[in-house]
Amino acid sequence: METALRDDALTAIPGGFELRLGLPWIRSMPLSSIAGLAVEVDGVPVAAGGVAVVLGTRRVPADALPAEPGWWFIQDRLVLAVPGELSAGTHAVGVDFTLMVPYLRAPSGSPLILPFRVEARLDAGPAAVPGISRDVA
């Protein structure tokens, strides 16, 4: 999980910021397996419904991911778009979500659901140069 939020994960953009999240799991997963995506910055949670996921040219509300047909490949970064100004400097960033692993079963017989929390202290960098990192499309 150390690479889920790399040093270059936080980027200030006009009207908010983007956060590039790596998959903290051993295999690629369907986007539909992601639930409860929540972001906090400096201990302050982003308002419910405030986080969107950038999928190519679309911004999909985080809570709509269960209806998405795409995949989060292990080498990709899931780009989270968050509204609100971000001051310059270092920020404590936390991301919470659950991942439903459809090919593993919990003792109850239902698919295994794993909670994740990733945290890092990140500097808000300038807008990313297109093509530098591979993002989920």
XYZ file of N, CA and C in Angstrom:
411
model
N 0.819 -1.199 0.000
C 0.000 0.000 0.000
C 0.863 1.262 0.000
N 2.172 1.102 0.136
C 3.052 2.267 0.143
C 2.996 3.048 -1.153
N 2.682 2.393 -2.262
C 2.667 3.088 -3.549
C 1.271 3.560 -3.951
N 0.289 3.397 -3.099
C -1.069 3.827 -3.453
C -1.141 5.341 -3.627
N -0.414 6.086 -2.809
C -0.337 7.542 -2.946
C 1.143 7.913 -3.074
N 1.587 8.051 -4.304
C 2.988 8.408 -4.538
C 3.191 9.893 -4.256
N 4.462 10.301 -4.232
C 4.798 11.699 -3.952
C 4.149 12.685 -4.915
N 3.882 12.258 -6.154
C 3.308 13.154 -7.152
C 1.793 12.982 -7.298
N 1.137 12.399 -6.297
C -0.281 12.050 -6.405
C -1.237 13.236 -6.333
N -0.809 14.335 -5.738
C -1.700 15.473 -5.494
C -1.364 16.612 -6.446
N -2.373 17.068 -7.188
C -2.180 18.141 -8.161
C -3.276 19.183 -7.993
N -2.871 20.424 -7.786
C -3.836 21.521 -7.738
C -4.295 21.828 -9.156
N -5.599 21.999 -9.331
C -6.172 22.385 -10.621
C -7.136 23.546 -10.365
N -7.522 24.285 -11.384
C -8.490 25.363 -11.158
C -9.778 24.822 -10.528
N -10.168 25.405 -9.409
C -11.412 25.025 -8.743
C -11.319 23.787 -7.874
N -10.127 23.247 -7.683
C -10.015 22.065 -6.833
C -8.676 21.381 -6.954
N -8.701 20.058 -6.853
C -7.468 19.295 -6.984
C -7.782 17.899 -7.493
N -6.747 17.243 -8.002
C -6.842 15.855 -8.417
C -5.901 15.035 -7.559
N -6.326 13.832 -7.292
C -5.551 12.906 -6.485
C -5.461 11.602 -7.261
N -4.242 11.141 -7.529
C -4.025 9.912 -8.293
C -3.757 8.775 -7.317
N -4.670 7.819 -7.320
C -4.660 6.716 -6.362
C -4.288 5.418 -7.059
N -3.274 4.749 -6.539
C -2.888 3.440 -7.051
C -3.688 2.348 -6.369
N -3.897 1.267 -7.056
C -4.670 0.139 -6.532
C -3.835 -0.623 -5.495
N -4.267 -0.659 -4.252
C -3.521 -1.369 -3.212
C -3.923 -2.847 -3.117
N -3.947 -3.510 -4.247
C -4.352 -4.912 -4.301
C -3.456 -5.624 -5.292
N -3.456 -6.934 -5.303
C -2.514 -7.707 -6.099
C -2.955 -7.955 -7.537
N -4.197 -7.649 -7.866
C -4.724 -7.866 -9.219
C -5.588 -6.695 -9.632
N -5.720 -6.516 -10.946
C -6.637 -5.505 -11.472
C -8.055 -5.842 -11.027
N -8.871 -4.801 -10.873
C -10.234 -4.990 -10.370
C -11.227 -4.208 -11.221
N -12.457 -4.718 -11.347
C -13.485 -3.939 -12.045
C -13.805 -2.665 -11.250
N -14.077 -1.581 -11.962
C -14.475 -0.347 -11.278
C -15.705 -0.579 -10.415
N -16.558 -1.496 -10.833
C -17.784 -1.785 -10.087
C -17.511 -2.399 -8.718
N -16.279 -2.786 -8.442
C -15.958 -3.388 -7.142
C -15.606 -2.339 -6.084
N -15.542 -1.063 -6.477
C -15.157 0.015 -5.563
C -16.401 0.640 -4.946
N -16.395 0.795 -3.631
C -17.530 1.429 -2.948
C -17.015 2.285 -1.791
N -17.834 3.239 -1.378
C -17.534 4.045 -0.194
C -16.306 4.917 -0.330
N -15.995 5.380 -1.521
C -14.806 6.194 -1.756
C -14.952 7.534 -1.046
N -14.026 7.817 -0.138
C -14.069 9.062 0.630
C -12.664 9.634 0.744
N -12.570 10.953 0.674
C -11.286 11.646 0.734
C -11.332 12.643 1.885
N -10.192 12.783 2.573
C -10.059 13.857 3.558
C -8.705 14.523 3.357
N -8.690 15.834 3.602
C -7.467 16.617 3.474
C -7.273 17.380 4.770
N -6.106 17.196 5.358
C -5.776 17.840 6.630
C -6.844 17.583 7.685
N -7.351 16.360 7.704
C -8.341 15.941 8.689
C -9.762 16.365 8.401
N -9.988 17.060 7.301
C -11.324 17.538 6.952
C -11.885 16.679 5.820
N -13.000 15.967 6.065
C -13.573 15.135 5.002
C -14.165 15.977 3.876
N -14.000 15.495 2.663
C -14.654 16.121 1.516
C -16.130 15.796 1.628
N -16.979 16.763 1.352
C -18.428 16.569 1.473
C -18.879 15.366 0.654
N -19.856 14.641 1.198
C -20.429 13.488 0.491
C -20.884 13.945 -0.890
N -20.554 13.169 -1.890
C -20.916 13.518 -3.252
C -19.937 14.471 -3.906
N -18.909 14.893 -3.185
C -17.944 15.838 -3.738
C -16.836 15.208 -4.553
N -16.619 13.924 -4.406
C -15.542 13.250 -5.118
C -16.068 12.661 -6.420
N -15.367 12.943 -7.504
C -15.681 12.346 -8.808
C -14.455 11.586 -9.282
N -14.670 10.620 -10.147
C -13.581 9.855 -10.734
C -13.501 10.225 -12.206
N -12.299 10.565 -12.658
C -12.087 10.949 -14.045
C -11.867 9.676 -14.857
N -12.786 9.409 -15.775
C -12.700 8.244 -16.656
C -12.658 8.752 -18.085
N -11.459 8.904 -18.623
C -11.309 9.489 -19.956
C -11.743 10.937 -19.921
N -12.760 11.272 -20.706
C -13.270 12.646 -20.747
C -14.457 12.860 -19.809
N -14.858 11.812 -19.101
C -16.022 11.906 -18.203
C -15.585 12.039 -16.752
N -16.424 12.718 -15.971
C -16.287 12.748 -14.516
C -17.491 12.021 -13.947
N -17.227 10.910 -13.284
C -18.283 10.055 -12.753
C -18.317 10.218 -11.236
N -19.477 10.507 -10.646
C -19.544 10.569 -9.180
C -19.025 9.255 -8.580
N -18.264 9.364 -7.512
C -17.672 8.168 -6.902
C -18.718 7.125 -6.548
N -19.893 7.562 -6.114
C -20.920 6.586 -5.728
C -21.586 5.912 -6.930
N -21.232 6.346 -8.160
C -21.773 5.715 -9.364
C -20.830 4.648 -9.935
N -19.677 4.441 -9.311
C -18.725 3.447 -9.820
C -19.291 2.032 -9.920
N -20.170 1.589 -9.015
C -20.708 0.228 -9.158
C -21.422 -0.032 -10.488
N -21.827 1.014 -11.197
C -22.496 0.839 -12.492
C -21.525 0.953 -13.666
N -20.254 1.194 -13.402
C -19.271 1.379 -14.478
C -18.739 0.037 -14.975
N -18.592 -0.114 -16.296
C -18.134 -1.378 -16.865
C -16.614 -1.517 -16.940
N -15.844 -0.460 -16.702
C -14.400 -0.486 -16.907
C -13.627 -1.196 -15.803
N -12.315 -1.131 -15.934
C -11.408 -1.795 -14.991
C -10.411 -0.804 -14.423
N -9.965 -1.089 -13.193
C -8.864 -0.378 -12.552
C -7.683 -1.331 -12.636
N -6.821 -1.077 -13.611
C -5.676 -1.941 -13.805
C -4.586 -1.597 -12.797
N -3.860 -2.598 -12.388
C -2.891 -2.445 -11.308
C -1.830 -1.392 -11.612
N -1.491 -1.190 -12.877
C -0.472 -0.206 -13.232
C -1.051 1.201 -13.386
N -2.365 1.359 -13.331
C -3.017 2.649 -13.533
C -3.239 3.391 -12.219
N -3.464 4.673 -12.359
C -3.848 5.529 -11.239
C -5.298 5.935 -11.442
N -6.112 5.738 -10.423
C -7.490 6.206 -10.453
C -7.449 7.690 -10.104
N -7.925 8.539 -11.011
C -7.847 9.981 -10.799
C -9.124 10.449 -10.120
N -8.976 10.974 -8.903
C -10.094 11.511 -8.141
C -10.084 13.028 -8.288
N -11.197 13.595 -8.710
C -11.333 15.042 -8.856
C -12.167 15.552 -7.686
N -11.615 16.554 -7.009
C -12.260 17.070 -5.797
C -12.377 18.588 -5.912
N -13.588 19.130 -5.692
C -13.751 20.582 -5.759
C -13.223 21.254 -4.495
N -12.945 22.534 -4.605
C -12.492 23.314 -3.450
C -11.039 23.693 -3.596
N -10.718 24.878 -3.158
C -9.349 25.371 -3.280
C -8.418 24.605 -2.351
N -7.205 24.433 -2.807
C -6.177 23.736 -2.047
C -5.010 24.689 -1.887
N -4.647 25.005 -0.659
C -3.545 25.923 -0.435
C -2.218 25.274 -0.818
N -1.237 26.112 -1.107
C 0.095 25.606 -1.427
C 0.680 24.938 -0.187
N 1.589 24.015 -0.408
C 2.270 23.376 0.708
C 1.924 21.913 0.842
N 2.298 21.370 1.979
C 2.117 19.951 2.259
C 0.786 19.717 2.956
N 0.102 18.637 2.548
C -1.197 18.299 3.112
C -1.220 16.838 3.536
N -1.913 16.563 4.633
C -2.173 15.179 5.048
C -3.412 14.730 4.297
N -3.250 13.697 3.462
C -4.337 13.214 2.620
C -4.674 11.783 3.020
N -5.960 11.495 3.126
C -6.421 10.143 3.426
C -7.529 9.750 2.462
N -7.512 8.498 2.043
C -8.551 7.969 1.166
C -9.044 6.667 1.760
N -10.355 6.548 1.899
C -10.994 5.325 2.382
C -11.881 4.770 1.287
N -11.927 3.450 1.171
C -12.857 2.792 0.257
C -12.885 1.306 0.580
N -13.883 0.648 0.052
C -13.929 -0.810 0.150
C -13.804 -1.381 -1.251
N -13.259 -2.573 -1.294
C -13.060 -3.278 -2.547
C -13.707 -4.642 -2.422
N -14.683 -4.901 -3.295
C -15.331 -6.208 -3.311
C -14.542 -7.088 -4.271
N -13.986 -8.181 -3.740
C -13.160 -9.084 -4.537
C -14.054 -10.226 -5.010
N -14.528 -10.164 -6.258
C -15.548 -11.117 -6.706
C -15.074 -12.565 -6.798
N -13.779 -12.794 -6.897
C -13.264 -14.152 -7.047
C -12.819 -14.781 -5.730
N -12.972 -14.062 -4.614
C -12.680 -14.618 -3.285
C -13.943 -14.565 -2.435
N -14.163 -15.563 -1.634
C -15.365 -15.646 -0.797
C -15.031 -15.432 0.669
N -15.909 -14.716 1.340
C -15.831 -14.542 2.787
C -16.379 -15.817 3.439
N -16.147 -16.008 4.721
C -16.685 -17.199 5.387
C -18.202 -17.359 5.225
N -18.906 -16.257 5.039
C -20.366 -16.325 4.873
C -20.769 -16.840 3.491
N -19.800 -16.931 2.573
C -20.100 -17.353 1.213
C -20.296 -16.195 0.252
N -20.393 -14.984 0.770
C -20.536 -13.807 -0.091
C -19.143 -13.378 -0.570
N -19.077 -12.533 -1.597
C -17.770 -12.053 -2.042
C -17.028 -11.345 -0.905
N -15.728 -11.488 -0.901
C -14.894 -10.857 0.113
C -14.901 -9.348 -0.085
N -15.138 -8.602 0.987
C -15.120 -7.145 0.942
C -14.009 -6.676 1.870
N -13.058 -5.932 1.284
C -11.889 -5.473 2.029
C -11.933 -3.963 2.217
N -11.771 -3.494 3.448
C -11.682 -2.042 3.663
C -10.240 -1.580 3.454
N -10.078 -0.419 2.841
C -8.755 0.158 2.654
C -8.740 1.586 3.162
N -7.621 1.970 3.750
C -7.341 3.369 4.106
C -5.895 3.606 3.724
N -5.690 4.578 2.871
C -4.336 4.964 2.499
C -4.139 6.411 2.903
N -2.949 6.705 3.405
C -2.637 8.043 3.887
C -1.240 8.431 3.439
N -1.059 9.724 3.220
C 0.263 10.240 2.887
C 0.283 11.741 3.134
N 1.475 12.256 3.344
C 1.683 13.700 3.379
C 2.194 14.074 1.999
N 1.440 14.915 1.307
C 1.732 15.218 -0.092
C 1.811 16.713 -0.333
N 2.681 17.090 -1.253
C 2.759 18.479 -1.700
C 1.850 18.641 -2.906
N 1.104 19.736 -2.923
C 0.230 20.019 -4.063
C 1.090 20.554 -5.188
N 1.286 19.723 -6.210
C 2.112 20.112 -7.345
C 1.292 20.820 -8.404
N 1.986 21.358 -9.417
C 1.279 22.004 -10.528
C 0.558 20.970 -11.371
N -0.282 21.433 -12.271
C -1.037 20.538 -13.150
C -0.098 19.572 -13.839
N -0.529 18.325 -13.960
C 0.285 17.272 -14.561
C 0.438 17.486 -16.058
N 1.560 17.018 -16.584
C 1.805 17.055 -18.016
C 1.136 15.832 -18.632
N 0.265 16.005 -19.649
C -0.412 14.848 -20.250
C 0.607 13.819 -20.729
N 0.262 12.552 -20.503
C 1.093 11.468 -20.969
C 2.165 11.010 -20.003
N 2.362 11.725 -18.901
C 3.407 11.340 -17.959
C 2.982 10.108 -17.159
N 1.774 10.071 -16.655
C 1.320 8.900 -15.917
C 0.115 8.313 -16.621
N -0.041 7.028 -16.491
C -1.180 6.361 -17.116
C -2.337 6.368 -16.134
N -3.431 6.965 -16.522
C -4.596 7.048 -15.661
C -5.688 6.128 -16.209
N -6.637 5.777 -15.364
C -7.743 4.930 -15.792
C -8.546 5.697 -16.824
N -8.817 5.064 -17.946
C -9.565 5.747 -19.020
C -10.941 5.146 -19.189
